[in-house]
Tab-separated table of C-alpha atoms in Angstrom:
chain	number	residue	atom	x	y	z
A	1	MET	CA	102.788	78.981	105.378
A	2	ALA	CA	103.291	81.882	103.071
A	3	ALA	CA	99.984	83.548	101.223
A	4	VAL	CA	100.350	83.028	97.539
A	5	HIS	CA	99.994	85.938	95.143
A	6	ASP	CA	99.446	84.084	91.972
A	7	LYS	CA	97.340	86.170	89.786
A	8	THR	CA	96.833	83.308	87.066
A	9	ALA	CA	93.914	80.630	86.783
A	10	PRO	CA	95.143	77.929	89.112
A	11	GLY	CA	93.483	75.463	86.600
A	12	SER	CA	96.494	75.571	84.641
A	13	GLN	CA	98.915	74.320	87.228
A	14	THR	CA	100.241	70.721	86.273
A	15	GLY	CA	100.579	67.960	88.369
A	16	ARG	CA	97.514	69.066	90.353
A	17	SER	CA	94.836	69.091	87.793
A	18	ARG	CA	92.033	67.342	89.533
A	19	LYS	CA	89.173	69.781	90.660
A	20	PRO	CA	88.926	69.579	94.561
A	21	ARG	CA	85.883	69.230	96.181
A	22	VAL	CA	85.272	71.876	98.530
A	23	ALA	CA	82.354	71.775	101.274
A	24	CYS	CA	82.320	75.524	102.733
A	25	VAL	CA	80.365	75.803	105.693
A	26	TYR	CA	79.054	79.123	106.889
A	27	ALA	CA	77.638	80.228	110.205
A	28	VAL	CA	75.167	82.562	108.258
A	29	TRP	CA	74.746	82.892	104.656
A	30	ARG	CA	74.184	86.545	103.925
A	31	GLN	CA	74.815	86.965	100.704
A	32	SER	CA	72.862	90.725	100.626
A	33	THR	CA	74.948	92.236	102.980
A	34	GLN	CA	77.983	90.125	102.631
A	35	GLY	CA	78.333	89.954	98.797
A	36	TYR	CA	82.016	89.312	99.011
A	37	LEU	CA	81.437	85.724	99.916
A	38	ALA	CA	79.456	85.388	96.954
A	39	ASP	CA	81.758	86.533	94.542
A	40	VAL	CA	84.518	84.021	95.695
A	41	VAL	CA	82.789	81.287	95.368
A	42	LYS	CA	81.657	82.082	91.739
A	43	LYS	CA	85.578	82.564	91.329
A	44	LEU	CA	86.333	79.813	92.764
A	45	ARG	CA	83.940	77.798	90.771
A	46	GLY	CA	85.294	79.055	87.642
A	47	TRP	CA	88.763	78.618	88.389
A	48	GLY	CA	88.755	74.900	89.256
A	49	ALA	CA	86.896	73.910	92.728
A	50	LEU	CA	83.954	72.393	93.055
A	51	VAL	CA	82.078	74.326	95.748
A	52	ASP	CA	79.334	73.455	97.808
A	53	MET	CA	78.108	76.018	100.556
A	54	PHE	CA	76.119	74.758	103.733
A	55	SER	CA	74.998	77.449	106.276
A	56	ARG	CA	73.541	76.552	109.896
A	57	ILE	CA	71.237	79.424	109.429
A	58	PRO	CA	69.884	80.388	106.170
A	59	ILE	CA	69.075	83.966	105.243
A	60	ASP	CA	68.425	85.460	102.005
A	61	ALA	CA	69.527	82.179	100.072
A	62	SER	CA	68.355	81.674	97.059
A	63	ASP	CA	68.023	78.669	94.669
A	64	ASP	CA	70.869	80.133	92.429
A	65	ASP	CA	73.050	80.454	95.622
A	66	GLY	CA	72.815	76.703	96.630
A	67	CYS	CA	73.653	77.239	99.768
A	68	ARG	CA	72.457	73.771	102.051
A	69	VAL	CA	70.682	73.955	105.336
A	70	LEU	CA	72.834	72.100	108.071
A	71	GLN	CA	69.834	71.078	110.447
A	72	GLY	CA	68.700	68.028	111.735
A	73	PRO	CA	65.358	67.259	113.577
A	74	SER	CA	65.854	66.974	117.166
A	75	GLY	CA	63.939	65.278	120.101
A	76	TRP	CA	62.694	61.713	119.691
A	77	LYS	CA	62.385	62.285	115.733
A	78	GLY	CA	66.225	63.306	115.735
A	79	ILE	CA	67.425	60.184	117.576
A	80	LEU	CA	65.287	57.778	115.142
A	81	SER	CA	66.801	59.620	112.572
A	82	ALA	CA	70.520	59.141	113.971
A	83	VAL	CA	69.775	55.711	114.645
A	84	GLY	CA	68.714	55.090	111.151
A	85	ALA	CA	71.788	56.664	109.666
A	86	MET	CA	74.175	54.454	111.919
A	87	ILE	CA	72.290	51.526	110.747
A	88	LEU	CA	72.874	52.578	107.270
A	89	ALA	CA	76.371	53.587	107.464
A	90	PRO	CA	77.178	52.085	110.885
A	91	ARG	CA	81.230	52.083	110.382
A	92	LYS	CA	81.430	56.007	109.265
A	93	ASN	CA	78.648	56.997	111.997
A	94	PHE	CA	80.073	55.057	114.684
A	95	LYS	CA	83.207	57.242	114.326
A	96	LEU	CA	81.169	60.106	114.093
A	97	LEU	CA	79.759	59.746	117.337
A	98	GLN	CA	83.121	58.957	118.709
A	99	GLU	CA	84.538	62.497	117.759
A	100	ALA	CA	81.397	64.600	119.058
A	101	GLU	CA	83.247	64.678	122.635
A	102	GLY	CA	81.924	65.824	125.757
A	103	ALA	CA	78.288	66.390	125.131
A	104	ALA	CA	75.298	64.254	125.888
A	105	LEU	CA	73.831	61.397	123.736
A	106	GLN	CA	71.251	63.592	122.373
A	107	ARG	CA	73.675	66.318	121.505
A	108	ARG	CA	75.551	64.293	119.816
A	109	LEU	CA	72.946	62.643	117.946
A	110	ARG	CA	71.946	66.004	116.528
A	111	ARG	CA	75.416	67.003	115.877
A	112	MET	CA	75.823	63.627	113.787
A	113	VAL	CA	72.381	64.449	112.315
A	114	ASP	CA	73.563	67.768	111.175
A	115	ALA	CA	76.422	67.049	109.348
A	116	ARG	CA	75.759	64.199	107.660
A	117	PRO	CA	75.532	65.899	103.788
A	118	LEU	CA	79.282	66.488	104.605
A	119	VAL	CA	80.056	62.955	105.408
A	120	ARG	CA	78.165	61.613	102.218
A	121	GLY	CA	79.383	64.499	100.087
A	122	GLY	CA	82.738	62.749	99.436
A	123	TYR	CA	84.737	66.156	99.827
A	124	ASP	CA	88.009	66.561	99.725
A	125	VAL	CA	88.453	69.466	102.224
A	126	ILE	CA	85.565	70.819	104.592
A	127	HIS	CA	86.706	74.495	105.013
A	128	VAL	CA	84.706	76.087	108.341
A	129	GLN	CA	84.322	79.320	107.615
A	130	ASN	CA	83.602	80.608	111.129
A	131	ALA	CA	85.437	78.967	113.924
A	132	GLN	CA	82.946	78.362	116.384
A	133	LEU	CA	81.067	75.958	113.950
A	134	PHE	CA	84.548	73.648	114.431
A	135	ASN	CA	82.695	71.218	116.942
A	136	ILE	CA	79.712	70.389	114.958
A	137	VAL	CA	82.019	70.009	111.390
A	138	TYR	CA	84.744	68.306	112.201
A	139	PRO	CA	83.180	65.087	113.009
A	140	ALA	CA	82.399	64.989	109.913
A	141	SER	CA	85.747	65.466	108.394
A	142	ALA	CA	87.293	63.068	110.765
A	143	ALA	CA	84.626	60.649	109.531
A	144	SER	CA	85.192	60.838	106.006
A	145	GLY	CA	88.781	61.847	105.981
A	146	ALA	CA	88.566	65.132	104.028
A	147	ARG	CA	91.076	67.670	105.265
A	148	SER	CA	89.854	70.545	107.333
A	149	VAL	CA	90.482	74.314	106.987
A	150	VAL	CA	88.625	76.735	109.695
A	151	SER	CA	88.919	80.418	109.080
A	152	PHE	CA	89.365	83.160	111.715
A	153	ARG	CA	87.980	86.658	111.291
A	154	GLY	CA	89.148	88.587	114.179
A	155	PHE	CA	86.283	88.370	116.951
A	156	ASP	CA	86.982	84.833	117.925
A	157	THR	CA	90.887	85.492	117.923
A	158	TYR	CA	91.099	89.182	119.754
A	159	VAL	CA	87.850	89.360	121.997
A	160	ARG	CA	85.941	86.221	122.843
A	161	PRO	CA	89.149	84.676	124.268
A	162	LEU	CA	89.163	87.495	126.813
A	163	ILE	CA	85.550	87.046	128.011
A	164	ASP	CA	84.891	83.309	127.481
A	165	GLU	CA	86.974	80.567	129.418
A	166	GLU	CA	85.348	77.910	127.305
A	167	TRP	CA	86.110	79.161	123.977
A	168	ARG	CA	89.976	79.428	125.188
A	169	GLN	CA	89.960	75.730	125.682
A	170	MET	CA	88.038	75.346	122.648
A	171	LEU	CA	90.355	77.384	120.351
A	172	GLN	CA	93.448	74.996	121.550
A	173	SER	CA	91.389	71.771	120.386
A	174	ILE	CA	91.124	73.614	117.014
A	175	TYR	CA	94.499	74.232	116.966
A	176	ASP	CA	95.352	70.631	117.341
A	177	LYS	CA	93.121	69.460	115.015
A	178	ALA	CA	92.591	71.398	112.052
A	179	ASP	CA	94.554	70.563	108.939
A	180	ILE	CA	94.865	74.428	108.214
A	181	LEU	CA	94.142	77.490	110.370
A	182	HIS	CA	93.292	80.555	107.982
A	183	PHE	CA	93.688	83.846	109.083
A	184	VAL	CA	92.145	87.150	107.277
A	185	SER	CA	95.263	88.848	108.110
A	186	GLN	CA	98.714	88.532	109.107
A	187	ALA	CA	98.325	90.636	112.636
A	188	ILE	CA	95.575	88.228	113.413
A	189	CYS	CA	97.660	85.400	112.269
A	190	ASP	CA	100.487	86.966	114.632
A	191	HIS	CA	98.465	87.220	117.657
A	192	ALA	CA	97.085	83.503	117.151
A	193	ILE	CA	100.961	81.948	117.198
A	194	SER	CA	101.636	83.763	120.056
A	195	HIS	CA	98.705	82.340	122.018
A	196	GLY	CA	99.515	78.642	120.941
A	197	ALA	CA	98.348	78.415	117.163
A	198	PRO	CA	101.155	76.026	115.567
A	199	ALA	CA	102.936	78.225	113.108
A	200	GLU	CA	103.052	75.419	110.329
A	201	LYS	CA	99.739	75.259	110.032
A	202	CYS	CA	98.775	78.962	110.058
A	203	VAL	CA	97.955	80.358	106.502
A	204	VAL	CA	97.171	84.240	105.494
A	205	ILE	CA	94.500	84.720	102.694
A	206	ARG	CA	93.350	88.245	102.703
A	207	CYS	CA	89.765	89.364	102.012
A	208	SER	CA	88.847	90.612	98.742
A	209	VAL	CA	86.756	93.018	96.826
A	210	ASP	CA	85.124	93.101	93.632
A	211	THR	CA	86.627	95.828	92.221
A	212	ASP	CA	84.110	95.862	89.038
A	213	TYR	CA	81.357	96.446	91.389
A	214	PHE	CA	82.978	98.426	93.893
A	215	SER	CA	84.552	101.041	91.333
A	216	GLY	CA	85.878	104.232	91.557
A	217	LEU	CA	83.384	106.801	90.227
A	218	GLY	CA	85.465	109.554	90.262
A	219	PHE	CA	86.667	112.596	92.640
A	220	ARG	CA	83.947	113.828	94.759
A	221	GLU	CA	84.099	117.514	95.720
A	222	ALA	CA	83.083	118.446	98.794
A	223	GLU	CA	79.696	120.203	98.648
A	224	ARG	CA	78.194	122.229	101.646
A	225	VAL	CA	78.629	119.377	103.878
A	226	PHE	CA	81.694	117.100	104.308
A	227	ARG	CA	80.123	113.989	104.513
A	228	LEU	CA	81.922	111.022	106.692
A	229	CYS	CA	80.471	107.668	106.560
A	230	THR	CA	81.677	104.366	108.728
A	231	VAL	CA	80.096	101.024	107.980
A	232	GLY	CA	79.650	98.033	110.629
A	233	ARG	CA	77.979	96.368	113.428
A	234	LEU	CA	77.023	98.555	116.024
A	235	THR	CA	79.271	97.161	118.791
A	236	TRP	CA	82.006	98.154	121.130
A	237	GLU	CA	84.801	96.958	118.906
A	238	LYS	CA	83.849	99.463	116.197
A	239	ALA	CA	84.417	102.186	119.138
A	240	TYR	CA	81.960	104.739	117.422
A	241	PRO	CA	81.909	106.675	120.692
A	242	LEU	CA	85.463	107.325	119.877
A	243	ALA	CA	83.980	108.825	116.094
A	244	LEU	CA	81.403	110.949	118.066
A	245	LEU	CA	83.872	112.921	120.011
A	246	VAL	CA	86.009	113.546	116.487
A	247	VAL	CA	82.775	114.863	115.369
A	248	ARG	CA	82.554	117.074	118.171
A	249	GLU	CA	86.020	118.248	117.993
A	250	LEU	CA	85.271	118.975	114.204
A	251	LYS	CA	82.169	121.264	114.995
A	252	LEU	CA	84.038	122.946	117.609
A	253	ARG	CA	86.452	124.015	114.813
A	254	GLY	CA	83.919	125.092	112.230
A	255	VAL	CA	84.566	122.105	109.864
A	256	PRO	CA	80.799	121.434	108.141
A	257	VAL	CA	80.835	117.698	109.175
A	258	GLU	CA	77.970	115.295	108.759
A	259	TYR	CA	78.537	111.721	109.917
A	260	HIS	CA	76.342	108.851	108.660
A	261	VAL	CA	76.781	105.179	110.306
A	262	TYR	CA	75.598	102.209	108.489
A	263	GLY	CA	74.800	99.069	110.349
A	264	ASP	CA	72.881	97.807	113.195
A	265	GLY	CA	73.567	96.254	116.652
A	266	ASP	CA	72.968	96.172	120.494
A	267	GLU	CA	74.899	99.736	120.997
A	268	ARG	CA	72.251	101.695	119.127
A	269	ALA	CA	70.688	102.833	122.348
A	270	CYS	CA	74.036	103.828	123.919
A	271	LEU	CA	74.982	105.678	120.742
A	272	GLU	CA	71.795	107.588	120.643
A	273	HIS	CA	72.686	108.717	124.725
A	274	TRP	CA	76.446	109.727	123.492
A	275	ILE	CA	74.815	111.599	120.422
A	276	ASP	CA	72.592	113.473	122.550
A	277	ARG	CA	74.993	113.826	125.337
A	278	LEU	CA	77.506	115.756	123.022
A	279	GLU	CA	74.909	117.943	121.420
A	280	ILE	CA	75.847	116.779	117.910
A	281	SER	CA	72.244	115.298	116.926
A	282	GLU	CA	72.195	117.326	113.977
A	283	LEU	CA	75.554	116.133	112.791
A	284	VAL	CA	75.002	112.285	112.966
A	285	ARG	CA	72.816	110.018	111.147
A	286	LEU	CA	72.504	106.312	112.067
A	287	ARG	CA	71.109	104.698	109.235
A	288	GLY	CA	70.569	101.084	110.164
A	289	ALA	CA	71.679	97.928	108.015
A	290	VAL	CA	71.828	98.308	104.388
A	291	ARG	CA	71.937	95.948	101.400
A	292	ARG	CA	74.547	95.761	99.259
A	293	GLU	CA	73.457	98.131	96.760
A	294	GLU	CA	72.442	100.724	99.443
A	295	LEU	CA	76.067	100.648	100.668
A	296	LYS	CA	77.525	101.077	97.118
A	297	GLU	CA	75.306	104.532	96.938
A	298	ALA	CA	76.344	105.456	100.304
A	299	LEU	CA	80.098	105.162	99.674
A	300	LEU	CA	79.227	107.241	96.692
A	301	SER	CA	77.774	110.088	98.019
A	302	SER	CA	80.683	110.198	101.205
A	303	THR	CA	83.512	112.317	100.855
A	304	ILE	CA	85.873	110.268	103.274
A	305	TYR	CA	85.443	106.758	104.968
A	306	PHE	CA	86.208	107.107	108.771
A	307	HIS	CA	86.853	104.045	110.709
A	308	PRO	CA	87.345	104.426	114.703
A	309	SER	CA	87.659	100.762	115.472
A	310	VAL	CA	89.445	99.519	118.729
A	311	THR	CA	89.694	96.184	117.358
A	312	GLU	CA	89.877	95.084	114.228
A	313	ALA	CA	91.133	91.828	112.002
A	314	LEU	CA	91.433	93.628	108.501
A	315	GLY	CA	88.188	95.740	107.598
A	316	VAL	CA	86.220	94.542	104.517
A	317	ALA	CA	84.161	97.682	104.321
A	318	ILE	CA	87.681	99.826	104.435
A	319	LEU	CA	88.832	98.050	101.174
A	320	GLU	CA	85.283	98.601	99.665
A	321	ALA	CA	85.484	102.225	100.527
A	322	GLN	CA	89.108	102.552	98.676
A	323	ALA	CA	87.868	100.539	95.726
A	324	MET	CA	84.941	103.467	95.458
A	325	GLY	CA	87.690	106.182	95.698
A	326	LEU	CA	87.530	107.622	98.978
A	327	PRO	CA	90.407	108.363	101.258
A	328	VAL	CA	90.197	106.555	104.676
A	329	VAL	CA	91.015	107.757	107.962
A	330	ALA	CA	91.288	104.883	110.998
A	331	THR	CA	92.866	103.927	114.018
A	332	ARG	CA	96.025	101.893	113.614
A	333	VAL	CA	94.962	98.796	115.158
A	334	GLY	CA	94.657	95.178	114.606
A	335	GLY	CA	94.988	94.671	110.473
A	336	ILE	CA	94.086	97.848	109.426
A	337	HIS	CA	97.464	99.139	108.469
A	338	GLU	CA	97.646	96.012	106.209
A	339	ALA	CA	94.609	97.672	104.194
A	340	VAL	CA	95.630	101.000	104.430
A	341	VAL	CA	98.933	102.697	103.253
A	342	ASP	CA	99.157	105.460	105.895
A	343	GLY	CA	100.016	108.713	104.034
A	344	GLU	CA	98.937	107.317	100.683
A	345	THR	CA	95.431	105.994	100.531
A	346	GLY	CA	94.739	107.414	104.015
A	347	ARG	CA	95.915	108.195	107.594
A	348	LEU	CA	95.987	106.078	110.503
A	349	LEU	CA	96.331	107.230	113.844
A	350	PRO	CA	96.427	105.718	117.389
A	351	PHE	CA	93.429	104.719	119.266
A	352	GLY	CA	92.275	107.349	121.112
A	353	ASP	CA	93.687	110.335	119.676
A	354	VAL	CA	90.757	112.537	119.072
A	355	GLU	CA	92.907	115.657	118.122
A	356	GLY	CA	94.909	113.883	115.664
A	357	LEU	CA	92.239	112.003	113.914
A	358	ALA	CA	90.403	115.082	113.837
A	359	ASP	CA	93.443	117.015	112.517
A	360	ALA	CA	93.706	114.180	109.567
A	361	ILE	CA	89.942	114.851	108.641
A	362	GLN	CA	90.337	118.730	108.872
A	363	GLU	CA	93.900	118.515	106.384
A	364	LEU	CA	91.371	116.339	104.027
A	365	TRP	CA	88.473	118.886	104.012
A	366	GLU	CA	91.172	121.695	103.374
A	367	SER	CA	93.023	120.001	100.972
A	368	PRO	CA	90.923	118.338	97.786
A	369	GLY	CA	93.841	117.534	95.946
A	370	LYS	CA	95.219	115.357	98.495
A	371	ARG	CA	91.832	113.827	99.030
A	372	LYS	CA	91.763	113.148	95.388
A	373	SER	CA	95.131	111.690	95.002
A	374	MET	CA	94.586	109.275	98.045
A	375	GLY	CA	91.326	108.166	96.844
A	376	GLU	CA	93.376	107.738	93.480
A	377	ALA	CA	96.131	105.428	95.072
A	378	GLY	CA	93.385	103.693	97.360
A	379	ARG	CA	91.733	102.411	94.312
A	380	ARG	CA	95.055	101.322	92.592
A	381	TRP	CA	95.843	99.737	96.033
A	382	VAL	CA	92.793	97.555	96.136
A	383	GLU	CA	93.205	96.322	92.349
A	384	GLN	CA	96.796	95.246	92.980
A	385	ARG	CA	96.265	93.416	96.223
A	386	PHE	CA	92.807	92.670	97.316
A	387	SER	CA	91.099	91.350	93.951
A	388	VAL	CA	88.834	88.487	93.860
A	389	GLU	CA	91.080	86.867	91.479
A	390	ARG	CA	93.796	87.293	93.754
A	391	GLU	CA	92.041	85.360	96.908
A	392	ALA	CA	90.092	82.610	94.416
A	393	ALA	CA	93.981	81.962	93.316
A	394	GLU	CA	95.027	81.588	96.588
A	395	TRP	CA	92.416	79.613	97.808
A	396	VAL	CA	92.648	76.870	94.532
A	397	LYS	CA	96.145	76.412	95.465
A	398	LEU	CA	95.432	75.975	98.980
A	399	TYR	CA	92.697	73.281	98.378
A	400	LYS	CA	94.816	71.573	95.578
A	401	ASP	CA	97.903	71.272	98.053
A	402	LEU	CA	95.816	69.547	100.518
A	403	CYS	CA	94.107	67.340	97.700
A	404	SER	CA	97.574	66.279	96.820
A	405	LYS	CA	98.820	65.618	100.475
A	406	ARG	CA	95.731	63.511	101.067
A	407	ALA	CA	96.457	61.186	97.975
């Protein structure tokens, strides 16, 4: 199934004027650090979809977000509540219970309690935003007759199957049961198809950026220090040790670089050791996790965005940096080549090419005109291909298509 690139409001389409009722289910709702999720939901609601949000773990969800928590009582209280629900709606809940395969009785009942708002909501589409939730949410979809969409964002397709046998088996079950398999890049979609995902179920809808919020604020002249930044969790997938080797190479060349990393994670202690051993502690700042407002300020104060990942589905942070007018230097892995136009909005180098990455950064340091032109091209690229309007239009069309098939 091809991605849609209609920039007009989908509500004007004929033959599918009824607003689809959609439940979007997240593992965690983080508006403070993942504002692009809220941006898309707002646009969906404005363009003709009735969207309710659910989260397994509520974080920073305000009343304005309207995000509800899918958590039911556990233990004996959970069993009694589930039995009561079965008495009140025996047909739907018995089917739901049957669908909760391969779990102990109490675990089945707990899942049923969690999913009751989805069963009772009368949804046309249940959109599982994080694939690991599928086994919890699918029984509700089966019981209510809603069409199911499952999103894959990288780790669930590239990494977890390599380290988790149970997950590999679960993926095949998701591929079989879900109505639509959504991928955030063509690269991850192709990978999934090569590992058993039915091509006819697959759709690519890329992430978007609020280009009004992350607005290009003009060319930044490099001052005394050439400031690089990276935004992302401190995990091995982001390959920060590679970035640190590049920073050391730049130091040896006499480039006055300063490297700022925004994010937190389990690899922090490891990175601190790398920084110490490479003797670059005066050049590197681990800034920790930041809120959206702080992220914008971080990008504003940077000269180049550096993204050295070893695996990446697409890279929302890359898109946000380009929206702010920053040229990008990154590794050519996963779907990054779909986010960056090599030679126009930034430079892409093979993973592990320390000297090549250092060369690209040094060239931009020495060529203010190239930095400026790449930054401007990156801003135009994001406006044309990664706007919230574009993503919302594609989602509303997909939801309406599913509703028409359901009818």
